[in-house]
PDB file of C-alpha atoms in Angstrom:
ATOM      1  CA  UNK A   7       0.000   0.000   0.000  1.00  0.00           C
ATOM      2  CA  UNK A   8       1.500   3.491  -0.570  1.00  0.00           C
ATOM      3  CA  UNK A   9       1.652   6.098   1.662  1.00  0.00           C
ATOM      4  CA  UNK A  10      -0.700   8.573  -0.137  1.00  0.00           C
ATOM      5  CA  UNK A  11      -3.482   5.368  -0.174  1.00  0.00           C
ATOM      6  CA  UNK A  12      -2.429   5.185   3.675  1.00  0.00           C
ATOM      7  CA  UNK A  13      -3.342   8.207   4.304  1.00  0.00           C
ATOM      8  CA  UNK A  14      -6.354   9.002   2.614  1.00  0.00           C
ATOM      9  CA  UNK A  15      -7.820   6.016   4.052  1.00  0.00           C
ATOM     10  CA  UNK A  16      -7.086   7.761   7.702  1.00  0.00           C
ATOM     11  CA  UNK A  17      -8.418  10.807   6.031  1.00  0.00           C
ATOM     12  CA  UNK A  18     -11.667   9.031   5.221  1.00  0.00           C
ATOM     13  CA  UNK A  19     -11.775   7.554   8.473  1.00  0.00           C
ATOM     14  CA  UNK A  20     -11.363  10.739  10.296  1.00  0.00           C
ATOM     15  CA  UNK A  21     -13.917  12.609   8.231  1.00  0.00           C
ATOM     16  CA  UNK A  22     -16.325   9.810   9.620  1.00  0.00           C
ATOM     17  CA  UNK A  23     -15.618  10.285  13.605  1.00  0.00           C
ATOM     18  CA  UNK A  24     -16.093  14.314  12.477  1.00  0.00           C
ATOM     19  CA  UNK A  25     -19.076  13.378  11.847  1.00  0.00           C
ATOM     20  CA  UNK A  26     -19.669  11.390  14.632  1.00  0.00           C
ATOM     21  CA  UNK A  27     -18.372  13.354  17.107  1.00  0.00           C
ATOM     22  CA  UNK A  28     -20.198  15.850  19.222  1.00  0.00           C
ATOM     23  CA  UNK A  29     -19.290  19.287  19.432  1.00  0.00           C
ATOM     24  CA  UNK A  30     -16.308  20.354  21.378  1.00  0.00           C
ATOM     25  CA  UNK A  31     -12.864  19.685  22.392  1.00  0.00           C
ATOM     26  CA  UNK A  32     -13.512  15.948  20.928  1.00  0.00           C
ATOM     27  CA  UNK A  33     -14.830  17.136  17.875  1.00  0.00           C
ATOM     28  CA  UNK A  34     -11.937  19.692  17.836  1.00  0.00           C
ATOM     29  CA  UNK A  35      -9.490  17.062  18.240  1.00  0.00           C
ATOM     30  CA  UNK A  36     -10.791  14.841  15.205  1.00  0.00           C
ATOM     31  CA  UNK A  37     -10.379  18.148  12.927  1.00  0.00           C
ATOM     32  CA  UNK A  38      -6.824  18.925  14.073  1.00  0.00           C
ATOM     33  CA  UNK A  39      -6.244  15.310  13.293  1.00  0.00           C
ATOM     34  CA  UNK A  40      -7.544  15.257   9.669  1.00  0.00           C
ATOM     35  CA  UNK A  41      -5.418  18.593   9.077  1.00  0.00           C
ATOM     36  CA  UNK A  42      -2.114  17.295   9.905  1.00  0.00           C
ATOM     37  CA  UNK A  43      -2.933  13.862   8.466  1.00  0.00           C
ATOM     38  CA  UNK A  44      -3.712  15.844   5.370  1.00  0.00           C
ATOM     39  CA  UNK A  45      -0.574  17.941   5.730  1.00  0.00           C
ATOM     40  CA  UNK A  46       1.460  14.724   5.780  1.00  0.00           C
ATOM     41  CA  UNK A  47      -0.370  13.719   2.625  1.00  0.00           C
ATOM     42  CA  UNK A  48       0.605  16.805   0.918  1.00  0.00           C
ATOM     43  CA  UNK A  49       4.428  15.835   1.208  1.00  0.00           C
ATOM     44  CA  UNK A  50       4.378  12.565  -0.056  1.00  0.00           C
ATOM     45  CA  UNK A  51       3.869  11.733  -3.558  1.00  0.00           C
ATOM     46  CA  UNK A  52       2.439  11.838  -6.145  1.00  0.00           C
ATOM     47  CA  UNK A  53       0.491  14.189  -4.002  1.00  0.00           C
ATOM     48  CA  UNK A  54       2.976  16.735  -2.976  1.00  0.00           C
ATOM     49  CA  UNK A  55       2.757  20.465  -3.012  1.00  0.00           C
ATOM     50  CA  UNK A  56       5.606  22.711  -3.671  1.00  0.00           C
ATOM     51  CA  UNK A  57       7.409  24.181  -0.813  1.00  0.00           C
ATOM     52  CA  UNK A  58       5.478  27.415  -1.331  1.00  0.00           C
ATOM     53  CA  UNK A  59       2.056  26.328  -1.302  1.00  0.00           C
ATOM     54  CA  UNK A  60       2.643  24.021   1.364  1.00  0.00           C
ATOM     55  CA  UNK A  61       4.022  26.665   3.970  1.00  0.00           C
ATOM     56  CA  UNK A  62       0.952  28.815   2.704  1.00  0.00           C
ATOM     57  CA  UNK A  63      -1.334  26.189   3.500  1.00  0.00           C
ATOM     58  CA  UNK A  64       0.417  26.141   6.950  1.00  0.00           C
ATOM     59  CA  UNK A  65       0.587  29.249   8.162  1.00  0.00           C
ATOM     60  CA  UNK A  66      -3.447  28.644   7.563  1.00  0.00           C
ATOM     61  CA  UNK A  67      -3.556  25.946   9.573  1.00  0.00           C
ATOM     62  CA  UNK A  68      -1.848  27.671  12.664  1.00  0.00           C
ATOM     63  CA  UNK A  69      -4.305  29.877  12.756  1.00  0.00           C
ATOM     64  CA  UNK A  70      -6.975  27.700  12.608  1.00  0.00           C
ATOM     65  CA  UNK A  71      -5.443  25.343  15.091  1.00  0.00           C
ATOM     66  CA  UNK A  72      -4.451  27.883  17.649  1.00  0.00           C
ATOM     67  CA  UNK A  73      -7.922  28.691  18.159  1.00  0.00           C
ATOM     68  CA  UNK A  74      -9.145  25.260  18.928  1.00  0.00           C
ATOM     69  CA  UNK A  75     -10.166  24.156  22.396  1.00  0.00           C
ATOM     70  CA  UNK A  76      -7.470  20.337  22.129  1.00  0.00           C
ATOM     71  CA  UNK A  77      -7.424  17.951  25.114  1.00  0.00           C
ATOM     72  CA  UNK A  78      -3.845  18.511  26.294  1.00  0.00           C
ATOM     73  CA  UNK A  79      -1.974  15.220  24.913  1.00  0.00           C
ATOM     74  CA  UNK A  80      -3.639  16.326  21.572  1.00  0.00           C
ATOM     75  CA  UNK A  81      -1.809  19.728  21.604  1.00  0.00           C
ATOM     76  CA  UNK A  82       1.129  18.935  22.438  1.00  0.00           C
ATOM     77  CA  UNK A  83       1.131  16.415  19.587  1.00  0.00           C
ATOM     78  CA  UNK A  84      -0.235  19.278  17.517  1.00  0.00           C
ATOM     79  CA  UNK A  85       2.260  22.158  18.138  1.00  0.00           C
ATOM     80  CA  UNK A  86       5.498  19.524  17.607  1.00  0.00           C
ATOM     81  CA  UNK A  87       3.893  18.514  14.179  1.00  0.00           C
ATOM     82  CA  UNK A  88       3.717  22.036  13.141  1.00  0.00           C
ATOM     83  CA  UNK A  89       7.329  22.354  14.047  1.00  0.00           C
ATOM     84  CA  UNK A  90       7.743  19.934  12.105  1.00  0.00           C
ATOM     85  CA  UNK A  91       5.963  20.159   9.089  1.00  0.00           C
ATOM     86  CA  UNK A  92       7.931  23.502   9.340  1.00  0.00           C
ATOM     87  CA  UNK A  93      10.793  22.572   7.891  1.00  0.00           C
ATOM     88  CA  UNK A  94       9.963  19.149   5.936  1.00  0.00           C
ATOM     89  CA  UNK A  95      11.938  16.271   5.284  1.00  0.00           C
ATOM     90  CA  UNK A  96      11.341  12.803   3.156  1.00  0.00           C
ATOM     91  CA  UNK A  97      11.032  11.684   7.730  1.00  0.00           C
ATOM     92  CA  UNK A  98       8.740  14.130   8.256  1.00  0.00           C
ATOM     93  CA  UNK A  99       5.629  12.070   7.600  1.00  0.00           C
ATOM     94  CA  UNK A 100       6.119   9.307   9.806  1.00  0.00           C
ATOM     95  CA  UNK A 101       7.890  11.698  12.596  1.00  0.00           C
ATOM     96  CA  UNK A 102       4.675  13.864  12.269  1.00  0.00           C
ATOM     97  CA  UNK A 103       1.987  10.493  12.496  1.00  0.00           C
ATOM     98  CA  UNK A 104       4.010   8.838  15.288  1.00  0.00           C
ATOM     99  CA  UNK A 105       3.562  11.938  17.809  1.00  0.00           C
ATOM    100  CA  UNK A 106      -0.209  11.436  16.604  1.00  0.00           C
ATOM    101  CA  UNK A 107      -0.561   7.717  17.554  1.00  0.00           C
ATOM    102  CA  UNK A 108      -1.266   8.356  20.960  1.00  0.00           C
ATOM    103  CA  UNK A 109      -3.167  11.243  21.354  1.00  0.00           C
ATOM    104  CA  UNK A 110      -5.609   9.466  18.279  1.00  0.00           C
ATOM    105  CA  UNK A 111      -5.999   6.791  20.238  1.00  0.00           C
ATOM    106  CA  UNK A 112      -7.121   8.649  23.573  1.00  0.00           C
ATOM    107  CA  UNK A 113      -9.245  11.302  21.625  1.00  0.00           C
ATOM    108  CA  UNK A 114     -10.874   9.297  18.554  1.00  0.00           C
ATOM    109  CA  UNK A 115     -10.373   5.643  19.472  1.00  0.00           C
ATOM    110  CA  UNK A 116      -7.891   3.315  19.644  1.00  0.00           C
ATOM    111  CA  UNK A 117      -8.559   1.825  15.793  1.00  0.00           C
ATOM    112  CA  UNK A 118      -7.830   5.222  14.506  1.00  0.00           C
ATOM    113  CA  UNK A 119      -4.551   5.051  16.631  1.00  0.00           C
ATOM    114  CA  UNK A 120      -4.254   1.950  14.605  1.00  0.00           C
ATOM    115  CA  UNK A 121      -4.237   3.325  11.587  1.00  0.00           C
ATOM    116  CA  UNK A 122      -2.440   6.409  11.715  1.00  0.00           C
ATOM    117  CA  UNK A 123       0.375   4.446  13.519  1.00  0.00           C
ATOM    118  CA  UNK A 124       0.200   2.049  10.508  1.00  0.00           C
ATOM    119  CA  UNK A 125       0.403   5.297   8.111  1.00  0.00           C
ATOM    120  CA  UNK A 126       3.712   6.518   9.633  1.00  0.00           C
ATOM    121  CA  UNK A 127       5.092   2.582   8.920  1.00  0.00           C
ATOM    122  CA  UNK A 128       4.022   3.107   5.303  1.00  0.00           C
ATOM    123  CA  UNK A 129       5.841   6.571   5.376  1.00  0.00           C
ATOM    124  CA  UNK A 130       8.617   5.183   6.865  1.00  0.00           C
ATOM    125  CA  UNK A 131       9.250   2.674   4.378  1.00  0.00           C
ATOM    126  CA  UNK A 132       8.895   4.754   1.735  1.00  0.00           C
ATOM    127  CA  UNK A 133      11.256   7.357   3.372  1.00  0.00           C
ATOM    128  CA  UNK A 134      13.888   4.830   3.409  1.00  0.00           C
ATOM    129  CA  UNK A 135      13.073   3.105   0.002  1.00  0.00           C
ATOM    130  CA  UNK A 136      15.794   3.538  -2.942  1.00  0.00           C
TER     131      UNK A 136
END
């Protein structure tokens, strides 16, 4: 399976629990989620952005996030992925859906820790692959 077909299947799955979920911090949570999934997305191919557009896209998605009400694991995960996806590298995926794993698990449930956590594997094989 390829990263980008990881991911969008998290994607889908968060979209889902958004729907699901109540308003509020857990509802919150599930969108902050789905952005940085999607961020990670963005950076692997065949669906990657240019540097440009994707710093654009996240200096938009600060904002956004910084406004959020986040259970505390959740923003702590969130402000070191947007360090991260600062300054991106071919790691950055799976260093960016690792630090989500947990806080997934506690805020969503623990399938969509699951899945995210088998995202970053994807990304990390692909990171390392020739």
């Amino acid at each position: 399976m390829a990263v980008s077909d990881a991911l969008e299947t998290v994607e889908d799955r968060l979209i889902d629990a958004l729907e699901a979920s109540a308003r509020g911090p857990a509802q919150n949570g599930v969108f902050a989620l789905w952005l940085l999934v999607r961020s990670c997305r963005h950076l692997t191919p065949p669906d990657a952005l240019e540097d440009r557009l994707h710093l654009q896209r996240l200096e938009k998605m600060e904002r956004r996030l910084s406004s959020l009400s986040l259970p505390g694991s959740l923003r702590r995960a969130v402000t070191s992925g947007l360090r991260t996806l600062r300054a991106p590298t071919a790691d950055t995926p799976c260093e960016v859906l690792t630090q989500l794993v947990a806080p997934a698990s506690q805020v969503v449930s623990p399938a969509m820790g699951q899945a995210i956590g088998r995202a970053a594997r994807e990304a990390q094989r692909a990171a390392r692959a020739p």
